PDB file of C-alpha atoms in Angstrom:
ATOM      1  CA  MET A   1     105.474  81.265  98.752  1.00 47.00           C
ATOM      2  CA  PRO A   2     107.207  78.778 100.779  1.00 49.00           C
ATOM      3  CA  THR A   3     105.222  75.704 101.697  1.00 57.00           C
ATOM      4  CA  ILE A   4     105.233  74.192 105.280  1.00 55.00           C
ATOM      5  CA  SER A   5     104.849  70.420 105.098  1.00 51.00           C
ATOM      6  CA  VAL A   6     105.681  68.966 108.332  1.00 65.00           C
ATOM      7  CA  GLY A   7     105.330  69.782 112.048  1.00 88.00           C
ATOM      8  CA  PRO A   8     102.946  71.775 114.052  1.00 91.00           C
ATOM      9  CA  ALA A   9     103.000  74.542 111.515  1.00 94.00           C
ATOM     10  CA  ALA A  10     101.571  72.268 108.789  1.00 94.00           C
ATOM     11  CA  ALA A  11      98.880  70.833 111.127  1.00 94.00           C
ATOM     12  CA  PHE A  12      97.900  74.594 111.980  1.00 96.00           C
ATOM     13  CA  VAL A  13      97.614  75.344 108.266  1.00 96.00           C
ATOM     14  CA  ARG A  14      95.705  72.373 107.488  1.00 95.00           C
ATOM     15  CA  SER A  15      93.311  72.940 110.395  1.00 96.00           C
ATOM     16  CA  VAL A  16      92.401  76.305 109.064  1.00 97.00           C
ATOM     17  CA  ILE A  17      91.959  75.000 105.586  1.00 96.00           C
ATOM     18  CA  LYS A  18      89.755  72.286 106.579  1.00 96.00           C
ATOM     19  CA  ILE A  19      87.011  74.495 107.854  1.00 97.00           C
ATOM     20  CA  LYS A  20      86.751  76.428 104.381  1.00 97.00           C
ATOM     21  CA  PRO A  21      86.128  79.857 105.726  1.00 98.00           C
ATOM     22  CA  ARG A  22      84.288  82.178 103.309  1.00 98.00           C
ATOM     23  CA  ILE A  23      85.120  85.207 105.282  1.00 98.00           C
ATOM     24  CA  ALA A  24      88.148  85.470 107.563  1.00 98.00           C
ATOM     25  CA  VAL A  25      89.515  88.429 109.632  1.00 98.00           C
ATOM     26  CA  PHE A  26      92.993  88.905 111.089  1.00 98.00           C
ATOM     27  CA  ASP A  27      94.445  90.915 113.819  1.00 98.00           C
ATOM     28  CA  CYS A  28      98.051  91.945 112.658  1.00 98.00           C
ATOM     29  CA  ASP A  29     100.590  93.041 115.229  1.00 98.00           C
ATOM     30  CA  GLY A  30     101.573  89.695 117.170  1.00 97.00           C
ATOM     31  CA  THR A  31      99.109  87.874 114.949  1.00 98.00           C
ATOM     32  CA  LEU A  32     100.478  87.810 111.382  1.00 98.00           C
ATOM     33  CA  TRP A  33     103.941  89.132 112.407  1.00 98.00           C
ATOM     34  CA  ASP A  34     105.924  89.250 115.640  1.00 97.00           C
ATOM     35  CA  GLY A  35     105.972  92.248 117.518  1.00 96.00           C
ATOM     36  CA  ASP A  36     104.026  95.508 117.678  1.00 97.00           C
ATOM     37  CA  ALA A  37     104.585  97.224 114.410  1.00 98.00           C
ATOM     38  CA  GLY A  38     102.416 100.369 115.664  1.00 97.00           C
ATOM     39  CA  ALA A  39     104.905 101.035 118.586  1.00 97.00           C
ATOM     40  CA  ASP A  40     108.016 100.218 116.389  1.00 98.00           C
ATOM     41  CA  PHE A  41     106.911 102.552 113.621  1.00 98.00           C
ATOM     42  CA  PHE A  42     106.161 105.422 116.302  1.00 98.00           C
ATOM     43  CA  TYR A  43     109.815 105.154 117.347  1.00 98.00           C
ATOM     44  CA  TRP A  44     111.269 104.706 113.865  1.00 98.00           C
ATOM     45  CA  GLU A  45     109.530 107.719 112.467  1.00 98.00           C
ATOM     46  CA  ILE A  46     110.337 109.946 115.305  1.00 98.00           C
ATOM     47  CA  GLU A  47     114.030 109.079 115.032  1.00 97.00           C
ATOM     48  CA  ARG A  48     113.793 109.919 111.378  1.00 96.00           C
ATOM     49  CA  GLY A  49     111.893 113.369 111.758  1.00 97.00           C
ATOM     50  CA  LEU A  50     108.838 112.447 109.756  1.00 97.00           C
ATOM     51  CA  VAL A  51     106.967 114.211 112.589  1.00 96.00           C
ATOM     52  CA  SER A  52     108.214 117.674 113.984  1.00 96.00           C
ATOM     53  CA  ALA A  53     110.537 117.892 116.837  1.00 97.00           C
ATOM     54  CA  GLU A  54     107.505 119.659 118.761  1.00 97.00           C
ATOM     55  CA  VAL A  55     105.296 116.551 118.222  1.00 97.00           C
ATOM     56  CA  ALA A  56     107.961 114.248 119.309  1.00 97.00           C
ATOM     57  CA  LYS A  57     108.567 116.112 122.542  1.00 97.00           C
ATOM     58  CA  TRP A  58     104.907 115.649 123.299  1.00 97.00           C
ATOM     59  CA  ALA A  59     104.485 112.147 121.915  1.00 98.00           C
ATOM     60  CA  LEU A  60     107.404 110.345 123.573  1.00 98.00           C
ATOM     61  CA  PRO A  61     106.278 111.073 127.282  1.00 98.00           C
ATOM     62  CA  ARG A  62     102.706 110.529 126.232  1.00 98.00           C
ATOM     63  CA  TYR A  63     103.727 107.034 125.096  1.00 98.00           C
ATOM     64  CA  GLU A  64     105.363 106.524 128.492  1.00 98.00           C
ATOM     65  CA  GLU A  65     102.354 107.265 130.221  1.00 98.00           C
ATOM     66  CA  TYR A  66     100.486 104.744 128.081  1.00 97.00           C
ATOM     67  CA  LYS A  67     103.041 102.061 129.045  1.00 96.00           C
ATOM     68  CA  ARG A  68     102.459 102.763 132.726  1.00 97.00           C
ATOM     69  CA  GLY A  69      98.706 102.460 132.391  1.00 96.00           C
ATOM     70  CA  GLU A  70      97.821 105.893 132.541  1.00 98.00           C
ATOM     71  CA  VAL A  71      96.636 106.224 128.936  1.00 97.00           C
ATOM     72  CA  ASP A  72      93.984 103.693 127.487  1.00 96.00           C
ATOM     73  CA  GLU A  73      94.493 101.689 124.278  1.00 96.00           C
ATOM     74  CA  GLU A  74      92.076 103.518 122.194  1.00 97.00           C
ATOM     75  CA  THR A  75      93.081 106.855 123.130  1.00 97.00           C
ATOM     76  CA  MET A  76      96.944 106.121 122.600  1.00 98.00           C
ATOM     77  CA  CYS A  77      96.350 104.294 119.340  1.00 97.00           C
ATOM     78  CA  GLY A  78      94.143 107.278 118.062  1.00 98.00           C
ATOM     79  CA  GLU A  79      96.775 109.812 119.003  1.00 98.00           C
ATOM     80  CA  MET A  80      99.567 107.796 117.337  1.00 98.00           C
ATOM     81  CA  VAL A  81      97.864 108.257 114.050  1.00 98.00           C
ATOM     82  CA  SER A  82      96.307 111.857 114.353  1.00 98.00           C
ATOM     83  CA  MET A  83      99.962 113.236 115.640  1.00 98.00           C
ATOM     84  CA  HIS A  84     100.573 113.271 111.710  1.00 98.00           C
ATOM     85  CA  LYS A  85      98.417 116.287 111.180  1.00 97.00           C
ATOM     86  CA  GLY A  86      99.891 118.299 108.317  1.00 97.00           C
ATOM     87  CA  VAL A  87     102.277 115.656 107.100  1.00 98.00           C
ATOM     88  CA  SER A  88     102.128 114.700 103.443  1.00 98.00           C
ATOM     89  CA  GLU A  89     100.159 111.250 103.250  1.00 97.00           C
ATOM     90  CA  ALA A  90     102.368 110.297 100.280  1.00 98.00           C
ATOM     91  CA  GLU A  91     105.303 110.906 102.575  1.00 98.00           C
ATOM     92  CA  ILE A  92     103.769 108.729 105.231  1.00 98.00           C
ATOM     93  CA  LYS A  93     103.155 105.942 102.722  1.00 98.00           C
ATOM     94  CA  ARG A  94     106.692 105.960 101.661  1.00 98.00           C
ATOM     95  CA  ALA A  95     108.057 105.864 105.224  1.00 98.00           C
ATOM     96  CA  ALA A  96     105.665 103.166 105.997  1.00 98.00           C
ATOM     97  CA  ALA A  97     106.686 100.885 102.955  1.00 98.00           C
ATOM     98  CA  GLU A  98     110.383 101.382 103.980  1.00 98.00           C
ATOM     99  CA  PHE A  99     109.797 100.724 107.716  1.00 98.00           C
ATOM    100  CA  PHE A 100     107.734  97.457 106.895  1.00 98.00           C
ATOM    101  CA  SER A 101     110.202  96.073 104.432  1.00 98.00           C
ATOM    102  CA  THR A 102     113.015  96.673 106.665  1.00 98.00           C
ATOM    103  CA  VAL A 103     111.741  96.239 110.241  1.00 98.00           C
ATOM    104  CA  VAL A 104     108.687  94.114 110.130  1.00 98.00           C
ATOM    105  CA  SER A 105     108.907  91.859 107.214  1.00 97.00           C
ATOM    106  CA  PRO A 106     111.618  89.637 108.620  1.00 97.00           C
ATOM    107  CA  ARG A 107     109.373  88.996 111.577  1.00 97.00           C
ATOM    108  CA  ILE A 108     106.408  87.516 109.453  1.00 97.00           C
ATOM    109  CA  PHE A 109     105.190  84.332 110.713  1.00 97.00           C
ATOM    110  CA  PRO A 110     105.687  81.998 107.553  1.00 95.00           C
ATOM    111  CA  GLU A 111     102.509  79.792 108.390  1.00 96.00           C
ATOM    112  CA  MET A 112     100.191  82.818 108.617  1.00 97.00           C
ATOM    113  CA  GLN A 113     101.453  83.814 105.186  1.00 96.00           C
ATOM    114  CA  GLU A 114     100.801  80.280 103.914  1.00 96.00           C
ATOM    115  CA  VAL A 115      97.500  80.194 105.583  1.00 97.00           C
ATOM    116  CA  THR A 116      96.236  83.402 103.709  1.00 98.00           C
ATOM    117  CA  HIS A 117      97.781  82.417 100.479  1.00 97.00           C
ATOM    118  CA  TYR A 118      95.815  79.182 100.642  1.00 97.00           C
ATOM    119  CA  LEU A 119      92.683  81.025 101.769  1.00 98.00           C
ATOM    120  CA  ASN A 120      93.000  83.423  98.768  1.00 98.00           C
ATOM    121  CA  GLU A 121      93.205  80.812  96.470  1.00 97.00           C
ATOM    122  CA  MET A 122      90.501  79.124  97.981  1.00 97.00           C
ATOM    123  CA  GLY A 123      88.166  82.320  97.321  1.00 97.00           C
ATOM    124  CA  CYS A 124      88.043  83.367 101.200  1.00 98.00           C
ATOM    125  CA  GLU A 125      87.428  87.063 101.514  1.00 98.00           C
ATOM    126  CA  MET A 126      90.100  88.356 103.895  1.00 98.00           C
ATOM    127  CA  TRP A 127      90.194  91.388 106.094  1.00 98.00           C
ATOM    128  CA  ALA A 128      92.833  92.775 108.443  1.00 98.00           C
ATOM    129  CA  VAL A 129      91.569  94.522 111.642  1.00 98.00           C
ATOM    130  CA  SER A 130      94.066  96.458 113.631  1.00 98.00           C
ATOM    131  CA  SER A 131      94.471  99.494 115.934  1.00 97.00           C
ATOM    132  CA  THR A 132      97.790 100.210 114.358  1.00 98.00           C
ATOM    133  CA  ASN A 133      97.766 102.970 111.908  1.00 98.00           C
ATOM    134  CA  ASP A 134      96.353 102.535 108.567  1.00 97.00           C
ATOM    135  CA  TRP A 135      99.622 103.241 106.468  1.00 98.00           C
ATOM    136  CA  VAL A 136     101.751 100.379 108.092  1.00 98.00           C
ATOM    137  CA  ILE A 137      98.733  98.003 108.275  1.00 98.00           C
ATOM    138  CA  THR A 138      97.821  98.354 104.622  1.00 98.00           C
ATOM    139  CA  GLU A 139     101.577  97.971 103.468  1.00 98.00           C
ATOM    140  CA  GLY A 140     101.828  94.811 105.598  1.00 98.00           C
ATOM    141  CA  ALA A 141      98.327  93.237 104.745  1.00 98.00           C
ATOM    142  CA  ARG A 142      99.243  93.114 101.032  1.00 97.00           C
ATOM    143  CA  ARG A 143     101.898  90.601 101.835  1.00 97.00           C
ATOM    144  CA  PHE A 144      99.092  88.323 103.056  1.00 98.00           C
ATOM    145  CA  CYS A 145      96.674  88.779  99.997  1.00 97.00           C
ATOM    146  CA  ILE A 146      94.484  91.335 101.864  1.00 98.00           C
ATOM    147  CA  PRO A 147      93.850  94.466  99.492  1.00 98.00           C
ATOM    148  CA  ALA A 148      93.740  97.991 101.027  1.00 97.00           C
ATOM    149  CA  GLU A 149      89.871  98.061 100.686  1.00 97.00           C
ATOM    150  CA  ARG A 150      89.661  95.359 103.281  1.00 98.00           C
ATOM    151  CA  VAL A 151      91.862  96.856 105.895  1.00 98.00           C
ATOM    152  CA  ILE A 152      90.088  98.232 109.030  1.00 98.00           C
ATOM    153  CA  SER A 153      92.546 100.174 111.098  1.00 98.00           C
ATOM    154  CA  ALA A 154      93.374 103.394 112.906  1.00 98.00           C
ATOM    155  CA  GLN A 155      92.734 105.978 110.424  1.00 98.00           C
ATOM    156  CA  VAL A 156      92.462 109.872 109.968  1.00 98.00           C
ATOM    157  CA  HIS A 157      90.849 111.921 107.377  1.00 97.00           C
ATOM    158  CA  CYS A 158      93.307 113.377 104.816  1.00 97.00           C
ATOM    159  CA  GLU A 159      92.632 116.633 103.228  1.00 95.00           C
ATOM    160  CA  GLY A 160      94.673 118.277 100.280  1.00 96.00           C
ATOM    161  CA  GLY A 161      97.136 115.452 100.426  1.00 97.00           C
ATOM    162  CA  LEU A 162      97.812 116.001 104.112  1.00 98.00           C
ATOM    163  CA  ALA A 163      96.945 113.981 107.101  1.00 98.00           C
ATOM    164  CA  SER A 164      94.576 115.537 109.610  1.00 97.00           C
ATOM    165  CA  GLU A 165      93.791 115.079 113.380  1.00 96.00           C
ATOM    166  CA  ARG A 166      90.349 113.768 112.490  1.00 97.00           C
ATOM    167  CA  LEU A 167      89.897 110.300 113.170  1.00 98.00           C
ATOM    168  CA  ILE A 168      87.802 108.037 111.191  1.00 97.00           C
ATOM    169  CA  ARG A 169      88.069 105.098 113.500  1.00 97.00           C
ATOM    170  CA  VAL A 170      90.421 103.223 116.022  1.00 97.00           C
ATOM    171  CA  PRO A 171      89.478  99.547 115.963  1.00 97.00           C
ATOM    172  CA  THR A 172      90.500  97.920 119.140  1.00 96.00           C
ATOM    173  CA  GLY A 173      88.657  95.984 121.919  1.00 96.00           C
ATOM    174  CA  PRO A 174      84.827  95.847 121.422  1.00 97.00           C
ATOM    175  CA  LYS A 175      85.154  98.411 118.341  1.00 97.00           C
ATOM    176  CA  LYS A 176      86.757  95.627 116.416  1.00 97.00           C
ATOM    177  CA  ALA A 177      83.455  93.614 116.579  1.00 97.00           C
ATOM    178  CA  THR A 178      81.709  96.866 115.963  1.00 97.00           C
ATOM    179  CA  ALA A 179      83.715  97.664 112.748  1.00 97.00           C
ATOM    180  CA  ILE A 180      83.203  93.981 111.543  1.00 97.00           C
ATOM    181  CA  GLN A 181      79.338  94.639 112.036  1.00 96.00           C
ATOM    182  CA  GLU A 182      79.328  97.918 110.234  1.00 96.00           C
ATOM    183  CA  LEU A 183      81.764  97.272 107.429  1.00 97.00           C
ATOM    184  CA  ILE A 184      81.614  93.372 106.757  1.00 97.00           C
ATOM    185  CA  LYS A 185      78.023  93.153 107.666  1.00 95.00           C
ATOM    186  CA  ARG A 186      78.202  89.368 107.449  1.00 96.00           C
ATOM    187  CA  THR A 187      78.986  86.520 109.775  1.00 96.00           C
ATOM    188  CA  VAL A 188      82.882  85.815 110.049  1.00 98.00           C
ATOM    189  CA  ASP A 189      83.787  82.168 109.763  1.00 98.00           C
ATOM    190  CA  ALA A 190      87.300  82.350 110.966  1.00 98.00           C
ATOM    191  CA  ALA A 191      88.827  85.071 113.343  1.00 98.00           C
ATOM    192  CA  PHE A 192      92.663  85.321 114.457  1.00 98.00           C
ATOM    193  CA  GLY A 193      94.082  87.408 117.096  1.00 98.00           C
ATOM    194  CA  ASN A 194      96.670  87.554 119.836  1.00 98.00           C
ATOM    195  CA  SER A 195      95.639  89.732 122.662  1.00 97.00           C
ATOM    196  CA  ILE A 196      92.680  90.566 124.910  1.00 97.00           C
ATOM    197  CA  HIS A 197      91.969  93.501 122.635  1.00 96.00           C
ATOM    198  CA  ASP A 198      90.864  90.731 120.014  1.00 98.00           C
ATOM    199  CA  ALA A 199      88.482  89.031 122.289  1.00 98.00           C
ATOM    200  CA  GLU A 200      85.334  90.455 121.067  1.00 97.00           C
ATOM    201  CA  MET A 201      86.420  90.045 117.414  1.00 98.00           C
ATOM    202  CA  LEU A 202      87.195  86.366 118.134  1.00 98.00           C
ATOM    203  CA  ALA A 203      83.987  85.960 119.885  1.00 98.00           C
ATOM    204  CA  VAL A 204      81.826  86.961 116.710  1.00 97.00           C
ATOM    205  CA  ALA A 205      83.512  84.406 114.427  1.00 98.00           C
ATOM    206  CA  ARG A 206      82.282  80.682 114.077  1.00 98.00           C
ATOM    207  CA  HIS A 207      85.848  79.535 114.393  1.00 98.00           C
ATOM    208  CA  ALA A 208      88.313  81.526 116.736  1.00 98.00           C
ATOM    209  CA  PHE A 209      92.142  81.180 116.561  1.00 98.00           C
ATOM    210  CA  ALA A 210      94.404  82.598 119.358  1.00 98.00           C
ATOM    211  CA  VAL A 211      97.601  83.038 117.488  1.00 98.00           C
ATOM    212  CA  ASN A 212     100.782  83.603 119.635  1.00 97.00           C
ATOM    213  CA  PRO A 213      98.343  84.669 122.512  1.00 98.00           C
ATOM    214  CA  LYS A 214      99.281  86.860 125.354  1.00 97.00           C
ATOM    215  CA  PRO A 215      98.477  85.643 128.742  1.00 97.00           C
ATOM    216  CA  LYS A 216      95.100  87.024 129.107  1.00 98.00           C
ATOM    217  CA  LEU A 217      93.693  85.902 125.962  1.00 98.00           C
ATOM    218  CA  ALA A 218      95.432  82.445 126.269  1.00 98.00           C
ATOM    219  CA  GLU A 219      93.317  82.086 129.556  1.00 98.00           C
ATOM    220  CA  LEU A 220      90.230  83.219 127.798  1.00 98.00           C
ATOM    221  CA  ALA A 221      90.934  80.880 124.823  1.00 98.00           C
ATOM    222  CA  GLU A 222      91.277  77.914 127.191  1.00 98.00           C
ATOM    223  CA  GLU A 223      87.985  78.821 128.749  1.00 97.00           C
ATOM    224  CA  LYS A 224      86.118  79.196 125.396  1.00 97.00           C
ATOM    225  CA  HIS A 225      87.775  76.197 123.904  1.00 97.00           C
ATOM    226  CA  TRP A 226      89.157  78.470 120.970  1.00 98.00           C
ATOM    227  CA  THR A 227      92.088  77.004 119.057  1.00 97.00           C
ATOM    228  CA  ILE A 228      95.400  78.139 120.278  1.00 98.00           C
ATOM    229  CA  TYR A 229      98.500  78.306 118.211  1.00 97.00           C
ATOM    230  CA  HIS A 230     101.972  79.295 118.991  1.00 96.00           C
ATOM    231  CA  PRO A 231     103.842  80.091 115.697  1.00 94.00           C
ATOM    232  CA  GLN A 232     107.251  78.470 115.011  1.00 80.00           C
ATOM    233  CA  ARG A 233     109.907  80.997 115.367  1.00 69.00           C
TER     234      ARG A 233
END
């Protein structure tokens, strides 16, 4: 693991270590790495035919509706995972591993990876909480010392090795905080997020970190006196 020893990145790493969190939760897209891995995987897998042409014909216009604000975040994130109905979960996992290694891995924020490695060494219990599909987030989270059993993300039931359309959860907005209450069931010491959809999750933590924040979250973070940090690119 590379060590960041100077500059704002080092100061940020030290500020997190200083509070000695016992439990920490992390949003992923835009927080642990740059960009939206959920959207990128959506287009990547359609281009490679992981889902049928029929599904792609429906899904692409649907995503355009979402970008125009005609479909809400929770609904779209749920549909982006349930559209895999009938696809082999093993095949999806293989695709997610290839996708993350080739597309997302180069966009990892080094200081966020350093933070999680230090926290892991300190015995901190870390969780990933994301509205992106479980396959991509699980693949990415392991690079931050977060095991699969501590990933809370958009997920469907799998039956006979195949993905179904039956959703287990889509943690976004207030449902991120709800998932923490239901699954972690303890007070979170530190939470990290980048968008307004992380606001409720940040609010339940003793220490909130707005990492790479989008404008709405940056405004709220200023108001709440949360730590704001812009990763070094």
